Coordinates of C-alpha atoms in Angstrom, one line a residue:
M184 CA 95.6 31.2 67.4
A185 CA 93.6 33.4 69.9
T186 CA 89.9 34.1 68.8
D187 CA 88.5 37.5 68.6
A188 CA 86.6 36.7 71.9
Q189 CA 89.8 35.8 73.7
A190 CA 91.5 39.0 72.4
D191 CA 88.6 40.9 73.4
Q192 CA 88.5 39.5 76.9
K193 CA 92.3 39.9 77.3
A194 CA 91.8 43.6 76.3
R195 CA 89.0 44.3 79.0
G196 CA 91.2 42.6 81.6
E197 CA 93.9 45.1 80.7
R198 CA 91.8 47.8 81.0
R199 CA 90.5 46.7 84.3
W200 CA 93.8 46.5 86.0
Q201 CA 94.9 49.9 84.4
D202 CA 91.8 51.5 85.5
A203 CA 92.1 50.1 89.1
L204 CA 95.8 51.3 89.1
R205 CA 94.9 54.7 88.0
S206 CA 92.2 54.8 90.5
G207 CA 94.4 54.0 93.3
L208 CA 96.9 56.5 92.3
R209 CA 94.3 59.2 92.2
H210 CA 93.3 58.2 95.8
L211 CA 97.0 58.2 96.9
A212 CA 97.1 61.9 95.4
A213 CA 94.1 62.9 97.3
G214 CA 95.5 61.7 100.4
L215 CA 93.1 58.7 101.0
P216 CA 95.6 55.8 101.1
D217 CA 92.9 53.3 102.6
D218 CA 90.7 53.8 99.5
A219 CA 93.8 53.3 97.5
I220 CA 94.5 50.0 99.0
S221 CA 91.2 48.6 98.3
V222 CA 91.3 49.2 94.5
L223 CA 95.0 48.4 94.2
D224 CA 94.5 45.0 95.9
E225 CA 91.8 44.7 93.0
A226 CA 94.6 45.6 90.4
N227 CA 96.9 43.2 92.1
S228 CA 94.3 40.4 91.9
L229 CA 93.7 41.1 88.1
W230 CA 97.8 41.0 87.4
P231 CA 99.4 39.5 90.3
D232 CA 103.1 40.5 91.2
H233 CA 103.2 43.3 88.6
I234 CA 105.7 45.5 89.9
P235 CA 104.0 48.9 89.4
I236 CA 101.0 47.8 91.0
L237 CA 102.9 46.4 94.0
Q238 CA 105.0 49.7 94.3
S239 CA 101.7 51.8 94.6
L240 CA 100.2 49.1 97.0
A241 CA 103.2 49.2 99.2
A242 CA 103.2 52.9 99.2
A243 CA 99.5 53.1 100.1
H244 CA 100.1 50.9 103.1
L245 CA 103.0 53.0 104.1
R246 CA 101.0 56.2 103.9
A247 CA 98.1 54.4 105.9
G248 CA 100.6 53.6 108.7
H249 CA 100.4 49.7 107.9
A250 CA 104.1 49.2 108.0
S251 CA 103.9 45.3 108.4
D252 CA 101.9 45.1 105.2
A253 CA 103.9 47.4 103.3
L254 CA 107.1 45.5 104.4
A255 CA 105.5 42.4 103.1
V256 CA 104.6 43.9 99.7
F257 CA 108.3 45.3 99.5
A258 CA 109.7 41.9 100.2
N259 CA 107.4 40.5 97.4
I260 CA 109.1 43.0 94.9
L261 CA 112.6 42.2 96.1
A262 CA 112.2 38.5 95.8
T263 CA 112.2 38.9 92.1
S264 CA 114.0 42.2 91.8
P265 CA 116.6 42.4 94.7
R266 CA 118.2 45.5 93.5
D267 CA 115.0 47.6 93.0
A268 CA 116.2 50.8 94.7
E269 CA 112.7 52.1 95.0
A270 CA 111.5 49.0 96.9
L271 CA 114.6 49.1 99.1
H272 CA 113.9 52.6 99.9
G273 CA 110.3 51.7 100.9
K274 CA 111.6 48.7 103.0
G275 CA 113.7 51.0 104.9
L276 CA 110.9 53.4 105.6
A277 CA 108.7 50.7 106.7
L278 CA 111.5 49.2 109.0
H279 CA 111.9 52.6 110.5
L280 CA 108.1 52.7 111.2
L281 CA 108.6 49.4 113.0
E282 CA 111.2 51.1 115.1
D283 CA 114.1 48.8 113.7
R284 CA 116.6 51.5 112.8
E285 CA 119.6 49.2 112.4
N286 CA 117.7 47.4 109.5
A287 CA 116.2 50.4 108.2
L288 CA 119.8 52.0 107.8
N289 CA 121.0 48.7 105.9
A290 CA 118.0 49.0 103.4
F291 CA 118.7 52.6 102.6
H292 CA 122.4 51.8 102.3
C293 CA 121.3 49.0 99.8
A294 CA 119.3 51.4 97.9
V295 CA 122.1 53.7 97.2
T296 CA 124.4 50.8 96.3
A297 CA 121.8 49.8 93.8
Q298 CA 121.1 53.3 92.4
P299 CA 123.9 55.9 93.1
H300 CA 121.5 58.7 92.5
A301 CA 119.1 57.6 95.3
W302 CA 119.2 61.1 96.9
R303 CA 116.2 60.4 98.9
S304 CA 117.7 57.2 100.5
L305 CA 120.7 59.5 101.4
Q306 CA 118.3 62.0 103.1
S307 CA 117.0 59.2 104.9
I308 CA 120.3 57.9 106.2
A309 CA 121.0 61.5 107.6
D310 CA 117.4 61.4 109.3
I311 CA 118.0 58.2 111.3
T312 CA 121.8 57.5 111.8
P313 CA 122.9 57.8 115.2
C314 CA 126.5 58.7 113.7
E315 CA 127.0 62.4 113.2
E316 CA 129.8 61.9 110.6
E317 CA 127.4 59.6 108.6
R318 CA 124.6 62.1 108.9
L319 CA 126.7 65.0 107.6
D320 CA 128.2 63.0 104.9
A321 CA 124.7 61.8 103.9
I322 CA 123.2 65.4 103.8
G323 CA 126.2 66.6 101.7
R324 CA 126.1 63.6 99.2
A325 CA 122.3 64.2 98.5
T326 CA 122.8 67.8 97.9
T327 CA 125.5 67.2 95.6
L328 CA 123.4 64.7 93.6
L329 CA 120.3 67.1 93.6
C330 CA 122.4 70.0 92.2
H331 CA 123.7 67.6 89.5
L332 CA 120.1 66.4 88.6
C333 CA 119.0 70.0 88.3
E334 CA 121.7 70.6 85.4
D335 CA 119.4 68.2 83.3
P336 CA 117.1 70.4 81.0
A337 CA 114.2 68.0 81.3
V338 CA 114.2 68.0 85.0
Q339 CA 110.8 68.1 86.8
P340 CA 110.5 71.5 88.3
I341 CA 109.7 70.3 91.8
L342 CA 113.3 69.2 92.0
F343 CA 114.6 72.7 92.1
V344 CA 112.5 73.2 95.4
R345 CA 114.1 69.9 96.7
C346 CA 117.6 71.1 95.7
M347 CA 117.0 74.6 97.3
N348 CA 116.0 72.8 100.6
A349 CA 118.8 70.5 100.3
L350 CA 121.3 73.4 100.1
L351 CA 119.7 75.0 103.2
D352 CA 120.0 71.5 104.9
A353 CA 123.6 71.4 104.1
G354 CA 124.2 75.0 105.7
R355 CA 124.9 76.4 102.3
D356 CA 122.5 79.3 102.6
E357 CA 124.3 81.8 100.3
D358 CA 124.4 79.0 97.6
A359 CA 120.6 78.4 98.0
V360 CA 120.0 82.1 97.2
G361 CA 122.3 81.8 94.2
F362 CA 120.6 78.7 92.9
V363 CA 117.1 80.0 92.9
R364 CA 118.1 83.3 91.4
Q365 CA 120.1 81.3 88.8
N366 CA 117.1 79.0 88.1
F367 CA 114.2 81.3 88.7
A368 CA 112.4 80.7 85.3
R369 CA 112.8 76.9 85.8
F370 CA 110.6 76.7 88.9
E371 CA 107.2 75.7 88.2
D372 CA 105.9 79.4 88.6
Q373 CA 106.9 82.6 89.8
S374 CA 105.0 82.2 93.1
I375 CA 106.9 79.1 94.0
A376 CA 110.3 80.7 93.0
H377 CA 109.7 83.8 95.0
A378 CA 108.7 81.8 98.0
C379 CA 111.8 79.7 97.8
L380 CA 114.0 82.8 97.4
A381 CA 112.1 84.2 100.5
R382 CA 113.0 81.2 102.8
A383 CA 116.8 81.2 101.2
C384 CA 117.2 85.0 102.0
Y385 CA 115.7 84.5 105.5
E386 CA 118.2 82.0 106.3
T387 CA 121.1 84.3 105.2
G388 CA 119.9 86.9 107.5
D389 CA 118.4 89.1 104.6
F390 CA 115.0 89.6 106.4
R391 CA 114.0 92.4 104.2
A392 CA 114.4 90.7 101.0
A393 CA 112.8 87.7 102.6
L394 CA 109.6 89.7 103.3
E395 CA 109.6 91.2 99.8
H396 CA 109.9 88.0 98.2
R397 CA 107.2 86.3 100.3
Q398 CA 104.9 89.2 99.4
D399 CA 105.9 88.7 95.6
S400 CA 105.0 85.1 96.0
L401 CA 101.6 85.9 96.9
V402 CA 101.1 88.6 94.0
F403 CA 102.1 85.9 91.5
S404 CA 99.9 83.2 93.2
A405 CA 96.5 82.3 92.0
P406 CA 94.1 85.4 92.4
S407 CA 91.9 83.1 94.8
P408 CA 93.9 80.4 96.1
A409 CA 91.8 77.1 97.0
K410 CA 91.0 77.0 100.6
I411 CA 93.3 74.5 102.3
S412 CA 92.3 72.1 105.0
P413 CA 93.3 72.9 108.6
R414 CA 95.9 71.0 110.3
P415 CA 94.7 68.2 112.3
P416 CA 93.1 69.5 115.7
F417 CA 95.6 70.0 118.4
K418 CA 94.8 67.1 120.9
P419 CA 95.5 67.9 124.5
D420 CA 95.8 64.3 125.7
A421 CA 98.4 63.4 122.8
A422 CA 100.3 66.9 123.8
I423 CA 100.6 65.5 127.4
A424 CA 102.0 62.3 126.1
A425 CA 104.4 64.1 124.1
L426 CA 105.5 66.0 127.0
L427 CA 106.1 63.0 129.2
K428 CA 107.9 61.3 126.5
V429 CA 110.4 64.1 126.1
F430 CA 110.6 65.1 129.7
A431 CA 111.5 61.5 130.3
L432 CA 114.1 61.2 127.6
F433 CA 115.9 64.5 128.8
Q434 CA 115.8 63.3 132.5
A435 CA 117.5 59.9 131.5
G436 CA 120.1 62.1 129.8
G437 CA 120.6 64.2 132.9
V438 CA 118.8 67.2 131.7
T439 CA 116.0 69.1 133.7
P440 CA 113.2 70.4 131.4
F441 CA 110.5 72.6 132.2
L442 CA 107.1 73.8 130.6
A443 CA 107.7 77.1 128.8
A444 CA 106.0 79.6 126.6
G445 CA 102.2 78.7 125.6
T446 CA 102.4 75.3 127.3
L447 CA 103.3 77.0 130.6
L448 CA 100.5 79.4 129.8
G449 CA 97.9 76.7 129.4
F450 CA 99.0 74.6 132.4
H451 CA 99.4 77.6 134.9
R452 CA 96.2 79.3 133.6
N453 CA 93.9 76.6 132.8
G454 CA 95.5 73.3 134.3
G455 CA 96.3 71.8 130.9
P456 CA 97.3 72.5 127.2
L457 CA 95.5 75.3 125.5
V458 CA 93.1 73.7 123.1
Y459 CA 93.9 76.2 120.3
D460 CA 97.5 75.6 120.6
R461 CA 99.9 74.6 117.8
D462 CA 102.5 72.6 119.6
V463 CA 104.1 71.9 122.9
D464 CA 106.9 74.2 124.3
I465 CA 109.7 72.7 126.6
G466 CA 112.6 74.8 128.0
V467 CA 116.1 73.9 129.0
L468 CA 118.5 76.0 131.2
S469 CA 121.9 76.4 129.9
S470 CA 124.9 78.0 131.9
P471 CA 128.2 78.9 130.6
G472 CA 130.3 75.8 130.6
T473 CA 127.6 73.5 131.4
A474 CA 125.5 73.6 128.1
P475 CA 123.4 70.4 128.0
D476 CA 123.8 68.4 124.7
I477 CA 120.3 68.4 123.7
Y478 CA 121.4 67.8 120.0
R479 CA 122.9 64.4 120.9
I480 CA 120.1 63.4 123.2
L481 CA 117.6 63.8 120.5
R482 CA 119.8 62.6 117.6
E483 CA 120.5 59.3 119.3
D484 CA 116.9 58.3 120.1
P485 CA 115.5 56.1 117.6
G486 CA 112.0 57.4 118.0
L487 CA 112.8 60.9 117.3
M488 CA 114.0 62.6 114.0
L489 CA 115.7 65.9 114.0
A490 CA 115.6 68.4 111.2
R491 CA 118.3 67.9 108.7
R492 CA 119.3 71.5 109.2
A493 CA 119.7 70.9 112.9
R494 CA 123.3 71.3 114.3
P495 CA 124.9 70.5 117.7
N496 CA 125.1 74.2 118.9
D497 CA 121.6 75.1 118.0
R498 CA 119.4 77.0 120.6
Y499 CA 116.1 75.7 119.1
F500 CA 114.8 72.2 117.9
A501 CA 111.4 71.4 116.2
L502 CA 110.3 67.6 116.7
D503 CA 107.3 65.7 115.9
V504 CA 106.7 63.4 118.5
D505 CA 103.9 60.8 117.6
G506 CA 102.0 63.4 115.5
T507 CA 102.3 66.3 118.1
G508 CA 104.9 69.3 117.4
V509 CA 107.3 69.7 120.2
D510 CA 109.6 73.0 120.4
V511 CA 112.6 72.8 122.5
F512 CA 114.2 76.1 123.4
I513 CA 117.7 76.3 125.3
Y514 CA 117.6 79.3 127.7
E515 CA 121.0 80.7 127.9
Q516 CA 122.5 83.1 130.7
R517 CA 123.8 86.3 129.6
A518 CA 124.6 89.2 131.7
G519 CA 122.2 88.3 134.3
K520 CA 119.4 87.5 131.8
L521 CA 118.0 84.4 130.2
H522 CA 118.0 84.4 126.2
C523 CA 116.4 82.2 124.0
G524 CA 115.4 82.2 120.2
L525 CA 114.7 80.4 116.9
G526 CA 118.2 81.0 115.6
S527 CA 121.6 82.3 115.9
L528 CA 121.6 85.2 113.2
P529 CA 121.6 88.7 114.3
G530 CA 118.0 90.2 114.2
D531 CA 116.4 86.6 114.3
I532 CA 113.5 86.0 116.5
A533 CA 114.6 86.1 120.1
W534 CA 113.4 86.7 123.7
R535 CA 115.1 87.9 126.8
F536 CA 113.7 87.2 130.4
S537 CA 114.6 88.0 133.8
A538 CA 116.8 85.2 135.3
F539 CA 114.8 82.4 136.9
G540 CA 115.4 79.1 138.6
L541 CA 113.1 76.1 138.6
K542 CA 110.5 74.5 140.9
K543 CA 107.9 71.7 141.1
A544 CA 104.1 72.6 140.5
V545 CA 101.3 70.3 140.2
Y546 CA 98.7 70.6 137.2
G547 CA 96.1 68.2 136.4
G548 CA 97.2 65.8 139.0
R549 CA 100.7 65.5 137.5
T550 CA 104.0 67.1 138.9
W551 CA 105.9 69.2 136.3
T552 CA 109.0 71.5 136.5
V553 CA 108.3 75.2 135.8
P554 CA 109.9 78.6 136.1
D555 CA 110.0 79.4 140.0
N556 CA 108.1 82.7 139.3
P557 CA 105.7 81.6 136.6
D558 CA 103.5 84.8 137.0
R559 CA 106.4 87.1 136.2
Y560 CA 107.6 84.8 133.4
L561 CA 104.1 84.7 131.6
A562 CA 103.7 88.5 132.1
E563 CA 107.2 89.2 130.4
T564 CA 106.1 86.7 127.5
Y565 CA 102.6 87.7 127.0
G566 CA 102.1 91.1 128.7
P567 CA 100.1 92.0 131.9
G568 CA 96.9 90.4 130.2
W569 CA 98.1 87.1 130.0
R570 CA 95.3 85.7 132.2
T571 CA 92.7 86.8 129.5
P572 CA 92.9 84.2 126.4
D573 CA 93.8 85.6 123.2
R574 CA 94.1 82.9 120.5
A575 CA 95.4 85.5 117.9
F576 CA 98.2 86.6 120.2
A577 CA 101.8 85.5 118.5
S578 CA 104.8 85.7 120.8
V579 CA 107.1 86.1 117.7
L580 CA 105.3 89.3 116.8
S581 CA 104.2 91.0 120.0
S582 CA 105.8 89.3 123.1
P583 CA 107.2 92.1 125.4
A584 CA 110.1 89.8 125.8
L585 CA 111.3 90.1 122.2
F586 CA 115.0 91.2 122.0
S587 CA 117.0 92.6 119.3
T588 CA 114.8 91.4 116.7
D589 CA 114.8 92.8 113.1
P590 CA 111.2 94.3 112.4
Y591 CA 111.4 92.7 109.0
A592 CA 111.9 89.2 110.6
R593 CA 108.7 89.8 112.7
A594 CA 106.9 91.1 109.6
Y595 CA 107.9 88.0 107.7
Y596 CA 106.4 85.8 110.4
A597 CA 103.2 88.0 110.5
L598 CA 102.7 87.3 106.8
I599 CA 103.5 83.6 107.0
R600 CA 101.2 83.1 109.8
A601 CA 98.3 85.4 108.4
E602 CA 98.6 83.6 105.0
T603 CA 98.0 80.3 106.7
S604 CA 95.0 81.6 108.7
R605 CA 93.4 83.2 105.8
R606 CA 93.8 79.9 103.6
I607 CA 92.1 77.8 106.0
G608 CA 89.4 80.4 106.2
D609 CA 90.1 82.1 109.7
V610 CA 90.0 85.7 108.2
E611 CA 89.8 87.4 111.6
K612 CA 92.8 85.9 112.9
A613 CA 94.6 86.7 109.7
R614 CA 93.8 90.3 110.4
R615 CA 94.6 90.1 114.0
L616 CA 98.1 88.8 113.0
L617 CA 98.6 91.4 110.3
Q618 CA 97.8 94.0 113.0
Q619 CA 100.8 92.8 115.1
S620 CA 103.3 93.3 112.3
P621 CA 105.8 96.1 113.1
L622 CA 105.8 96.8 109.4
P623 CA 102.8 97.4 106.7
V624 CA 102.2 93.9 105.3
L625 CA 99.5 93.3 102.7
L626 CA 97.8 90.1 102.3
P627 CA 95.5 89.2 99.4
Q628 CA 91.9 89.1 100.1
I629 CA 92.5 91.0 103.4
N630 CA 91.6 94.5 103.7
E631 CA 94.6 96.8 103.3
D632 CA 93.7 98.9 106.3
T633 CA 94.3 96.0 108.8
A634 CA 97.9 95.7 107.5

């Protein structure tokens, strides 16, 4: 029989590992995975091979970018619980980080076999499979599962946001609008529900409703939203590395890319990327009957990941290349002009330029492909004052090249961009962005006379 002292010692030991686990989870929630690892290692030493501790430790290694360490922890879990769907999913994520796509896909398939409701694993299959048929099937199956899960009265509110996004990923835009309207009261709060409805309405081409719901989302948000941390600073060296990587990929596929938009502006005016930029811009020319298959090139590369909503005939692709955002625009020939844009819906953000060819230019000691008349292209994009830096200029709002763009779509982007700037504390930029809106737009904590 255990003595009172032994029982007390056991209770203290349990409290220690429980406290360490809770502390690790708090560090993870705060975005501090390295701090989480140290306390979770302590919890694991107090209760070795306890599955909840190992799951949290593996997740912390993943978030810290320690793929090999995470893989080792997941292997430990699977050694005793080979059908643990969460561990199988984590194994797939770790393998993908290690650029082992074949085995990552196998791990995700095993997770779905072990747990038929593993919608996250289905979405991961869609993210990395080189097979288009499998990609579309996985997106559709994940969406169906999420819709079914949302029928449960006890489902967590966050799942409604996931389901709305999945419907959009599946191209079921009208269904997404109907889903949000039907389940409006079940979202976490009215602000989130209006924000989701705004995005869904935008994807259907109802830009006016999108703007109205986005403004409503701000009305119902906290009166003084907490200031968010700015995104990681834009790194010119990383931007150049991302450009070189995507240029090489396209060239290997028989496609000639060129510096476009803000990236060309920075290189042509300053010799390199703009230090205050958000991402890098790449253009590709497309002629009738000879459209480059950019979608296939991007989807088949194991080091890149397309948005789940991306489809073969899209004219714009957004990528993350080693932590740098890359926007790829396809410039299409129409009636002697070149057109590009963010989507195919009438009224969505689009630009029209004088036709141009391509030439070589040297910037920063490297040779790049650029429009054959870069001064004219930049003037059409940014206006005659393009040589003067203006960090608040937004081509989606004020470019002279904007063509057949709905004013409500432009106002929607003005509100989104201004909201982000205000929340990171850049109130002056928020004001400047609101001033570029073609319609009156109000943003909390910004003077109404700037709208």
